PDB file of C-alpha atoms in Angstrom:
ATOM      1  CA  MET K   1    -119.532 -88.932  51.488  1.00 57.00           C
ATOM      2  CA  THR K   2    -115.953 -88.592  50.156  1.00 66.00           C
ATOM      3  CA  THR K   3    -114.482 -89.745  53.414  1.00 65.00           C
ATOM      4  CA  ILE K   4    -116.714 -92.663  53.491  1.00 59.00           C
ATOM      5  CA  ARG K   5    -115.941 -93.744  49.943  1.00 62.00           C
ATOM      6  CA  GLY K   6    -112.302 -93.489  50.614  1.00 71.00           C
ATOM      7  CA  ALA K   7    -112.608 -95.738  53.785  1.00 70.00           C
ATOM      8  CA  ARG K   8    -114.573 -98.113  51.779  1.00 75.00           C
ATOM      9  CA  GLU K   9    -112.022 -98.460  48.986  1.00 80.00           C
ATOM     10  CA  ARG K  10    -109.130 -98.805  51.456  1.00 81.00           C
ATOM     11  CA  ALA K  11    -111.147-101.619  53.157  1.00 80.00           C
ATOM     12  CA  ARG K  12    -111.698-103.272  49.883  1.00 83.00           C
ATOM     13  CA  ILE K  13    -107.954-103.020  48.981  1.00 89.00           C
ATOM     14  CA  GLU K  14    -107.054-104.614  52.214  1.00 91.00           C
ATOM     15  CA  VAL K  15    -109.622-107.436  52.066  1.00 92.00           C
ATOM     16  CA  THR K  16    -108.429-108.149  48.596  1.00 93.00           C
ATOM     17  CA  ALA K  17    -104.691-108.195  49.710  1.00 94.00           C
ATOM     18  CA  ALA K  18    -105.727-110.697  52.453  1.00 94.00           C
ATOM     19  CA  ILE K  19    -107.721-112.993  50.155  1.00 95.00           C
ATOM     20  CA  LYS K  20    -104.822-113.137  47.739  1.00 96.00           C
ATOM     21  CA  ASP K  21    -102.353-113.822  50.566  1.00 95.00           C
ATOM     22  CA  GLU K  22    -104.349-116.593  51.818  1.00 95.00           C
ATOM     23  CA  ALA K  23    -104.796-118.187  48.234  1.00 95.00           C
ATOM     24  CA  ARG K  24    -100.998-118.009  47.824  1.00 95.00           C
ATOM     25  CA  LYS K  25    -100.669-120.072  51.180  1.00 94.00           C
ATOM     26  CA  GLN K  26    -103.002-122.575  49.586  1.00 93.00           C
ATOM     27  CA  LEU K  27    -100.929-122.699  46.319  1.00 91.00           C
ATOM     28  CA  ALA K  28     -97.944-123.521  48.427  1.00 92.00           C
ATOM     29  CA  ALA K  29     -99.682-126.118  50.439  1.00 91.00           C
ATOM     30  CA  GLU K  30    -101.954-127.698  47.859  1.00 89.00           C
ATOM     31  CA  GLY K  31    -101.233-126.431  44.333  1.00 90.00           C
ATOM     32  CA  ALA K  32    -103.123-124.357  41.933  1.00 91.00           C
ATOM     33  CA  ALA K  33    -105.545-127.227  41.001  1.00 90.00           C
ATOM     34  CA  LYS K  34    -106.858-127.414  44.566  1.00 91.00           C
ATOM     35  CA  LEU K  35    -107.512-123.710  45.094  1.00 92.00           C
ATOM     36  CA  SER K  36    -110.769-123.309  46.755  1.00 91.00           C
ATOM     37  CA  LEU K  37    -112.696-120.104  47.393  1.00 92.00           C
ATOM     38  CA  ARG K  38    -114.583-121.775  50.218  1.00 93.00           C
ATOM     39  CA  ALA K  39    -111.381-122.830  51.910  1.00 93.00           C
ATOM     40  CA  VAL K  40    -109.892-119.342  51.488  1.00 94.00           C
ATOM     41  CA  ALA K  41    -113.053-117.719  53.012  1.00 93.00           C
ATOM     42  CA  ARG K  42    -112.978-120.300  55.841  1.00 93.00           C
ATOM     43  CA  GLN K  43    -109.331-119.422  56.799  1.00 93.00           C
ATOM     44  CA  LEU K  44    -110.156-115.627  56.708  1.00 92.00           C
ATOM     45  CA  GLY K  45    -113.311-116.008  58.955  1.00 92.00           C
ATOM     46  CA  MET K  46    -115.559-114.805  55.972  1.00 91.00           C
ATOM     47  CA  VAL K  47    -118.688-116.286  54.452  1.00 90.00           C
ATOM     48  CA  SER K  48    -118.457-117.493  50.972  1.00 87.00           C
ATOM     49  CA  SER K  49    -120.874-115.156  49.701  1.00 88.00           C
ATOM     50  CA  ALA K  50    -118.952-112.212  51.044  1.00 89.00           C
ATOM     51  CA  LEU K  51    -115.847-113.419  49.269  1.00 91.00           C
ATOM     52  CA  TYR K  52    -117.545-113.806  46.036  1.00 92.00           C
ATOM     53  CA  ARG K  53    -118.069-110.095  45.972  1.00 92.00           C
ATOM     54  CA  TYR K  54    -114.398-109.755  45.487  1.00 94.00           C
ATOM     55  CA  PHE K  55    -113.691-112.783  43.227  1.00 95.00           C
ATOM     56  CA  PRO K  56    -116.899-114.327  41.630  1.00 94.00           C
ATOM     57  CA  SER K  57    -115.094-117.474  40.878  1.00 94.00           C
ATOM     58  CA  ARG K  58    -112.060-119.519  41.403  1.00 94.00           C
ATOM     59  CA  ASP K  59    -110.787-118.610  37.892  1.00 95.00           C
ATOM     60  CA  ASP K  60    -111.149-114.729  38.740  1.00 95.00           C
ATOM     61  CA  LEU K  61    -108.978-115.361  41.868  1.00 96.00           C
ATOM     62  CA  LEU K  62    -106.393-117.551  39.844  1.00 96.00           C
ATOM     63  CA  THR K  63    -106.409-114.701  37.190  1.00 97.00           C
ATOM     64  CA  ALA K  64    -105.605-111.997  39.875  1.00 97.00           C
ATOM     65  CA  LEU K  65    -102.829-114.215  41.185  1.00 97.00           C
ATOM     66  CA  ILE K  66    -101.480-115.028  37.627  1.00 97.00           C
ATOM     67  CA  VAL K  67    -101.425-111.173  36.916  1.00 97.00           C
ATOM     68  CA  ASP K  68     -99.561-110.337  40.172  1.00 97.00           C
ATOM     69  CA  ALA K  69     -96.967-113.105  39.628  1.00 97.00           C
ATOM     70  CA  TYR K  70     -96.247-111.917  35.999  1.00 98.00           C
ATOM     71  CA  ASP K  71     -96.100-108.280  37.109  1.00 98.00           C
ATOM     72  CA  ALA K  72     -93.649-109.169  39.929  1.00 98.00           C
ATOM     73  CA  VAL K  73     -91.203-111.059  37.912  1.00 98.00           C
ATOM     74  CA  GLY K  74     -91.601-108.465  35.083  1.00 98.00           C
ATOM     75  CA  ALA K  75     -90.843-105.746  37.619  1.00 98.00           C
ATOM     76  CA  ALA K  76     -87.651-107.628  38.981  1.00 98.00           C
ATOM     77  CA  ALA K  77     -86.581-107.642  35.275  1.00 98.00           C
ATOM     78  CA  GLU K  78     -87.103-104.114  34.723  1.00 97.00           C
ATOM     79  CA  THR K  79     -85.511-102.996  37.867  1.00 96.00           C
ATOM     80  CA  ALA K  80     -82.413-105.227  37.283  1.00 95.00           C
ATOM     81  CA  LEU K  81     -82.040-103.538  33.897  1.00 93.00           C
ATOM     82  CA  ALA K  82     -82.282-100.103  35.334  1.00 92.00           C
ATOM     83  CA  ASN K  83     -79.920-100.856  38.106  1.00 89.00           C
ATOM     84  CA  ALA K  84     -77.385-103.055  36.021  1.00 79.00           C
ATOM     85  CA  PRO K  85     -74.163-102.956  38.097  1.00 60.00           C
ATOM     86  CA  ASP K  86     -71.871-102.618  35.211  1.00 54.00           C
ATOM     87  CA  PRO K  87     -70.940 -98.883  34.749  1.00 53.00           C
ATOM     88  CA  ASP K  88     -70.743 -99.247  30.997  1.00 65.00           C
ATOM     89  CA  PRO K  89     -74.291 -98.897  29.523  1.00 67.00           C
ATOM     90  CA  ASP K  90     -73.005-100.242  26.179  1.00 73.00           C
ATOM     91  CA  ASP K  91     -71.847-103.599  27.816  1.00 88.00           C
ATOM     92  CA  HIS K  92     -75.095-105.438  26.528  1.00 91.00           C
ATOM     93  CA  PRO K  93     -74.165-108.892  27.569  1.00 92.00           C
ATOM     94  CA  ALA K  94     -73.580-107.612  31.127  1.00 92.00           C
ATOM     95  CA  ARG K  95     -77.124-105.999  31.124  1.00 92.00           C
ATOM     96  CA  TRP K  96     -78.642-109.127  29.646  1.00 95.00           C
ATOM     97  CA  THR K  97     -77.151-111.379  32.212  1.00 95.00           C
ATOM     98  CA  ALA K  98     -78.096-108.931  35.071  1.00 94.00           C
ATOM     99  CA  THR K  99     -81.702-109.121  33.985  1.00 96.00           C
ATOM    100  CA  CYS K 100     -81.767-112.875  33.390  1.00 98.00           C
ATOM    101  CA  SER K 101     -80.178-113.189  37.015  1.00 97.00           C
ATOM    102  CA  ALA K 102     -82.839-111.178  38.295  1.00 98.00           C
ATOM    103  CA  VAL K 103     -85.686-113.322  36.934  1.00 98.00           C
ATOM    104  CA  ARG K 104     -83.903-116.464  38.340  1.00 98.00           C
ATOM    105  CA  ALA K 105     -83.816-114.836  41.840  1.00 98.00           C
ATOM    106  CA  TRP K 106     -87.385-114.004  41.716  1.00 98.00           C
ATOM    107  CA  ALA K 107     -88.310-117.460  40.840  1.00 98.00           C
ATOM    108  CA  LEU K 108     -86.209-118.994  43.623  1.00 98.00           C
ATOM    109  CA  ALA K 109     -87.620-116.634  46.187  1.00 97.00           C
ATOM    110  CA  HIS K 110     -91.202-117.261  45.026  1.00 96.00           C
ATOM    111  CA  PRO K 111     -91.199-120.920  43.731  1.00 96.00           C
ATOM    112  CA  HIS K 112     -95.082-121.408  44.040  1.00 95.00           C
ATOM    113  CA  GLU K 113     -95.756-118.198  42.166  1.00 96.00           C
ATOM    114  CA  TYR K 114     -93.298-119.124  39.493  1.00 97.00           C
ATOM    115  CA  ALA K 115     -94.934-122.621  39.139  1.00 95.00           C
ATOM    116  CA  LEU K 116     -98.302-120.876  38.847  1.00 95.00           C
ATOM    117  CA  ILE K 117     -97.102-118.973  35.722  1.00 96.00           C
ATOM    118  CA  TYR K 118     -94.535-121.420  34.143  1.00 96.00           C
ATOM    119  CA  GLY K 119     -95.340-124.741  35.594  1.00 92.00           C
ATOM    120  CA  SER K 120     -98.171-127.253  34.444  1.00 90.00           C
ATOM    121  CA  PRO K 121    -101.508-125.772  33.128  1.00 91.00           C
ATOM    122  CA  VAL K 122    -104.228-125.648  35.872  1.00 93.00           C
ATOM    123  CA  PRO K 123    -107.092-128.152  34.850  1.00 91.00           C
ATOM    124  CA  GLY K 124    -110.073-126.274  33.531  1.00 91.00           C
ATOM    125  CA  TYR K 125    -108.440-122.940  33.755  1.00 93.00           C
ATOM    126  CA  THR K 126    -108.090-120.660  30.500  1.00 93.00           C
ATOM    127  CA  ALA K 127    -106.065-117.623  30.979  1.00 92.00           C
ATOM    128  CA  PRO K 128    -108.036-114.597  29.803  1.00 95.00           C
ATOM    129  CA  MET K 129    -106.376-111.630  27.710  1.00 95.00           C
ATOM    130  CA  ASP K 130    -105.801-109.815  30.997  1.00 93.00           C
ATOM    131  CA  THR K 131    -102.888-111.962  31.534  1.00 96.00           C
ATOM    132  CA  VAL K 132    -101.149-111.070  28.048  1.00 96.00           C
ATOM    133  CA  GLY K 133     -99.632-107.663  29.003  1.00 96.00           C
ATOM    134  CA  PRO K 134     -98.287-108.761  32.400  1.00 97.00           C
ATOM    135  CA  ALA K 135     -96.801-111.810  30.841  1.00 97.00           C
ATOM    136  CA  SER K 136     -94.971-109.910  28.227  1.00 97.00           C
ATOM    137  CA  ARG K 137     -92.987-107.749  30.547  1.00 97.00           C
ATOM    138  CA  VAL K 138     -89.945-109.948  30.782  1.00 98.00           C
ATOM    139  CA  GLY K 139     -89.928-110.492  26.996  1.00 97.00           C
ATOM    140  CA  LEU K 140     -90.151-106.866  26.391  1.00 97.00           C
ATOM    141  CA  VAL K 141     -87.043-106.031  28.617  1.00 97.00           C
ATOM    142  CA  LEU K 142     -85.025-108.631  26.768  1.00 97.00           C
ATOM    143  CA  ILE K 143     -86.149-107.037  23.468  1.00 97.00           C
ATOM    144  CA  SER K 144     -85.193-103.531  24.900  1.00 95.00           C
ATOM    145  CA  ILE K 145     -81.598-104.732  25.492  1.00 95.00           C
ATOM    146  CA  ALA K 146     -81.278-106.165  22.077  1.00 95.00           C
ATOM    147  CA  ARG K 147     -82.790-103.097  20.594  1.00 94.00           C
ATOM    148  CA  ASP K 148     -80.230-100.783  22.344  1.00 91.00           C
ATOM    149  CA  ALA K 149     -77.441-102.975  21.047  1.00 92.00           C
ATOM    150  CA  HIS K 150     -78.652-102.917  17.560  1.00 92.00           C
ATOM    151  CA  ARG K 151     -78.945 -99.301  17.692  1.00 89.00           C
ATOM    152  CA  ALA K 152     -75.476 -98.889  19.196  1.00 86.00           C
ATOM    153  CA  SER K 153     -73.898-101.262  16.551  1.00 76.00           C
ATOM    154  CA  GLY K 154     -73.329-103.663  19.396  1.00 74.00           C
ATOM    155  CA  ILE K 155     -75.064-106.719  17.720  1.00 89.00           C
ATOM    156  CA  ALA K 156     -73.680-109.258  15.636  1.00 92.00           C
ATOM    157  CA  LEU K 157     -76.549-110.876  13.540  1.00 91.00           C
ATOM    158  CA  PRO K 158     -77.092-114.456  14.158  1.00 93.00           C
ATOM    159  CA  PRO K 159     -77.392-116.956  11.264  1.00 93.00           C
ATOM    160  CA  LEU K 160     -80.906-117.540   9.893  1.00 94.00           C
ATOM    161  CA  ALA K 161     -81.948-120.791   8.235  1.00 94.00           C
ATOM    162  CA  ASP K 162     -83.679-120.492   4.815  1.00 95.00           C
ATOM    163  CA  GLU K 163     -86.542-122.591   6.032  1.00 96.00           C
ATOM    164  CA  LEU K 164     -87.126-120.096   8.866  1.00 95.00           C
ATOM    165  CA  ARG K 165     -87.244-116.993   6.964  1.00 96.00           C
ATOM    166  CA  ALA K 166     -90.986-116.748   6.323  1.00 97.00           C
ATOM    167  CA  GLU K 167     -91.663-117.426  10.270  1.00 97.00           C
ATOM    168  CA  ALA K 168     -88.964-115.016  11.113  1.00 97.00           C
ATOM    169  CA  HIS K 169     -90.446-112.252   9.158  1.00 97.00           C
ATOM    170  CA  ARG K 170     -93.851-113.047  10.611  1.00 97.00           C
ATOM    171  CA  LEU K 171     -92.394-112.978  14.270  1.00 96.00           C
ATOM    172  CA  THR K 172     -90.585-109.715  13.531  1.00 97.00           C
ATOM    173  CA  SER K 173     -93.686-107.987  12.436  1.00 97.00           C
ATOM    174  CA  GLU K 174     -95.643-108.947  15.561  1.00 95.00           C
ATOM    175  CA  ILE K 175     -92.823-108.613  18.159  1.00 95.00           C
ATOM    176  CA  ALA K 176     -90.208-106.224  17.179  1.00 96.00           C
ATOM    177  CA  PRO K 177     -90.471-104.627  13.634  1.00 97.00           C
ATOM    178  CA  ASP K 178     -87.277-102.597  14.159  1.00 95.00           C
ATOM    179  CA  LEU K 179     -85.014-105.347  14.767  1.00 96.00           C
ATOM    180  CA  PRO K 180     -83.561-107.796  12.089  1.00 96.00           C
ATOM    181  CA  PRO K 181     -85.663-110.909  11.730  1.00 97.00           C
ATOM    182  CA  ALA K 182     -82.509-113.184  12.638  1.00 97.00           C
ATOM    183  CA  VAL K 183     -82.310-111.315  16.043  1.00 97.00           C
ATOM    184  CA  VAL K 184     -85.868-111.705  16.721  1.00 97.00           C
ATOM    185  CA  VAL K 185     -85.831-115.481  16.060  1.00 97.00           C
ATOM    186  CA  ALA K 186     -82.693-115.753  18.363  1.00 97.00           C
ATOM    187  CA  LEU K 187     -84.653-113.782  21.170  1.00 97.00           C
ATOM    188  CA  VAL K 188     -87.552-115.959  20.966  1.00 97.00           C
ATOM    189  CA  GLY K 189     -85.201-119.011  21.610  1.00 97.00           C
ATOM    190  CA  ALA K 190     -83.397-117.224  24.245  1.00 97.00           C
ATOM    191  CA  TRP K 191     -86.361-116.225  25.994  1.00 97.00           C
ATOM    192  CA  SER K 192     -87.757-119.866  26.065  1.00 97.00           C
ATOM    193  CA  GLN K 193     -84.295-121.280  27.031  1.00 98.00           C
ATOM    194  CA  LEU K 194     -84.005-118.812  29.971  1.00 98.00           C
ATOM    195  CA  PHE K 195     -87.188-120.167  31.572  1.00 98.00           C
ATOM    196  CA  GLY K 196     -86.274-123.770  30.655  1.00 97.00           C
ATOM    197  CA  LEU K 197     -83.055-123.113  32.657  1.00 98.00           C
ATOM    198  CA  ILE K 198     -84.866-121.696  35.682  1.00 98.00           C
ATOM    199  CA  SER K 199     -87.718-124.408  35.526  1.00 97.00           C
ATOM    200  CA  PHE K 200     -85.082-127.119  35.387  1.00 97.00           C
ATOM    201  CA  GLU K 201     -83.464-125.769  38.500  1.00 97.00           C
ATOM    202  CA  LEU K 202     -86.509-125.102  40.360  1.00 96.00           C
ATOM    203  CA  PHE K 203     -88.458-128.242  39.644  1.00 96.00           C
ATOM    204  CA  GLY K 204     -85.401-130.493  40.327  1.00 95.00           C
ATOM    205  CA  GLN K 205     -84.145-131.658  37.092  1.00 95.00           C
ATOM    206  CA  PHE K 206     -80.603-130.336  37.944  1.00 96.00           C
ATOM    207  CA  ASN K 207     -80.339-132.290  41.229  1.00 96.00           C
ATOM    208  CA  ARG K 208     -77.183-134.451  41.412  1.00 94.00           C
ATOM    209  CA  ILE K 209     -76.115-133.170  38.134  1.00 96.00           C
ATOM    210  CA  VAL K 210     -75.325-129.246  38.601  1.00 96.00           C
ATOM    211  CA  GLU K 211     -73.746-128.371  41.844  1.00 96.00           C
ATOM    212  CA  ASP K 212     -72.589-124.797  41.323  1.00 97.00           C
ATOM    213  CA  ARG K 213     -75.712-123.506  40.020  1.00 97.00           C
ATOM    214  CA  ASP K 214     -74.946-119.817  40.349  1.00 97.00           C
ATOM    215  CA  ALA K 215     -71.904-120.158  38.170  1.00 97.00           C
ATOM    216  CA  PHE K 216     -73.721-122.420  35.727  1.00 98.00           C
ATOM    217  CA  PHE K 217     -76.715-120.083  35.261  1.00 98.00           C
ATOM    218  CA  ALA K 218     -74.436-117.037  34.765  1.00 97.00           C
ATOM    219  CA  HIS K 219     -72.495-118.945  32.076  1.00 97.00           C
ATOM    220  CA  ALA K 220     -75.609-120.148  30.418  1.00 98.00           C
ATOM    221  CA  ALA K 221     -77.230-116.606  30.388  1.00 97.00           C
ATOM    222  CA  GLY K 222     -74.026-115.276  28.875  1.00 96.00           C
ATOM    223  CA  ARG K 223     -74.272-118.035  26.031  1.00 97.00           C
ATOM    224  CA  LEU K 224     -77.743-116.839  25.294  1.00 97.00           C
ATOM    225  CA  ALA K 225     -76.768-113.364  25.038  1.00 96.00           C
ATOM    226  CA  HIS K 226     -74.012-114.368  22.699  1.00 95.00           C
ATOM    227  CA  GLU K 227     -76.583-116.504  20.561  1.00 96.00           C
ATOM    228  CA  VAL K 228     -78.748-113.243  20.376  1.00 96.00           C
ATOM    229  CA  GLY K 229     -75.871-111.429  18.977  1.00 95.00           C
ATOM    230  CA  LEU K 230     -75.097-109.233  21.949  1.00 93.00           C
ATOM    231  CA  ARG K 231     -71.625-107.725  21.975  1.00 84.00           C
ATOM    232  CA  ARG K 232     -69.908-104.963  23.914  1.00 75.00           C
ATOM    233  CA  ARG K 233     -70.131-101.771  21.797  1.00 64.00           C
ATOM    234  CA  PRO K 234     -67.031-101.486  19.553  1.00 55.00           C
ATOM    235  CA  ALA K 235     -64.444 -98.904  20.459  1.00 55.00           C
ATOM    236  CA  ALA K 236     -64.430 -95.789  18.482  1.00 54.00           C
ATOM    237  CA  GLY K 237     -63.046 -96.250  14.992  1.00 50.00           C
ATOM    238  CA  THR K 238     -63.687 -99.933  15.064  1.00 48.00           C
ATOM    239  CA  GLN K 239     -66.097-101.198  12.238  1.00 45.00           C
ATOM    240  CA  ARG K 240     -69.080-103.413  13.057  1.00 43.00           C
ATOM    241  CA  GLY K 241     -68.352-107.063  12.166  1.00 41.00           C
ATOM    242  CA  SER K 242     -70.399-108.670   9.376  1.00 39.00           C
ATOM    243  CA  GLY K 243     -73.195-110.947  10.146  1.00 43.00           C
ATOM    244  CA  ALA K 244     -75.872-113.050   8.539  1.00 42.00           C
ATOM    245  CA  GLU K 245     -78.693-111.465   6.360  1.00 43.00           C
ATOM    246  CA  SER K 246     -81.340-109.992   8.263  1.00 44.00           C
TER     247      SER K 246
END
């Protein structure tokens, strides 16, 4: 019985992967709004009723694709941070830039999956809570870089406007209670600007404007690191520079 069950599980995994692969082809050809379970089943030579045993609705299939995409870009960011090329682990701006560049590289290599998670909302679809954890992975990597810098005295506190203090403390309590509120606000801004940069490039807004996009992105990512307050760790005996109130 164990052998039979194992064979069935392997078969289910293989069919599920085939369904998602075909659905990604449809995303590339037609866009998420036109994703059809019947069309996927037809291309795979399956009857619709058989496909429904794997994904009961279009929304269930969309959710699986969205989770996969978030996990993939999150894994790219995590791997980049773990394998940051700079030999100095205290060069926090370099770690930040390497991570941002990995997110961009994934997006350029998977434009249709990127569009699914960061493009226009799919009409009639509401993402369930299952997507929240995977969607947080890139943000958590960026937070971890800021956290490492803060612990190593490699961060200069950004300015924090008086009218933003209440919101800053709320964000901090929910996102990263161990970081100064000024840093958390800057992180949220940098996170949104990172995906704005990538979306502008991917969706054509940089056409006939930015030509050397690698250099432009590297510079922009470095500026985001600076705005968050990331600095190289001071040499021994140097005092931490003063910053804005936390």
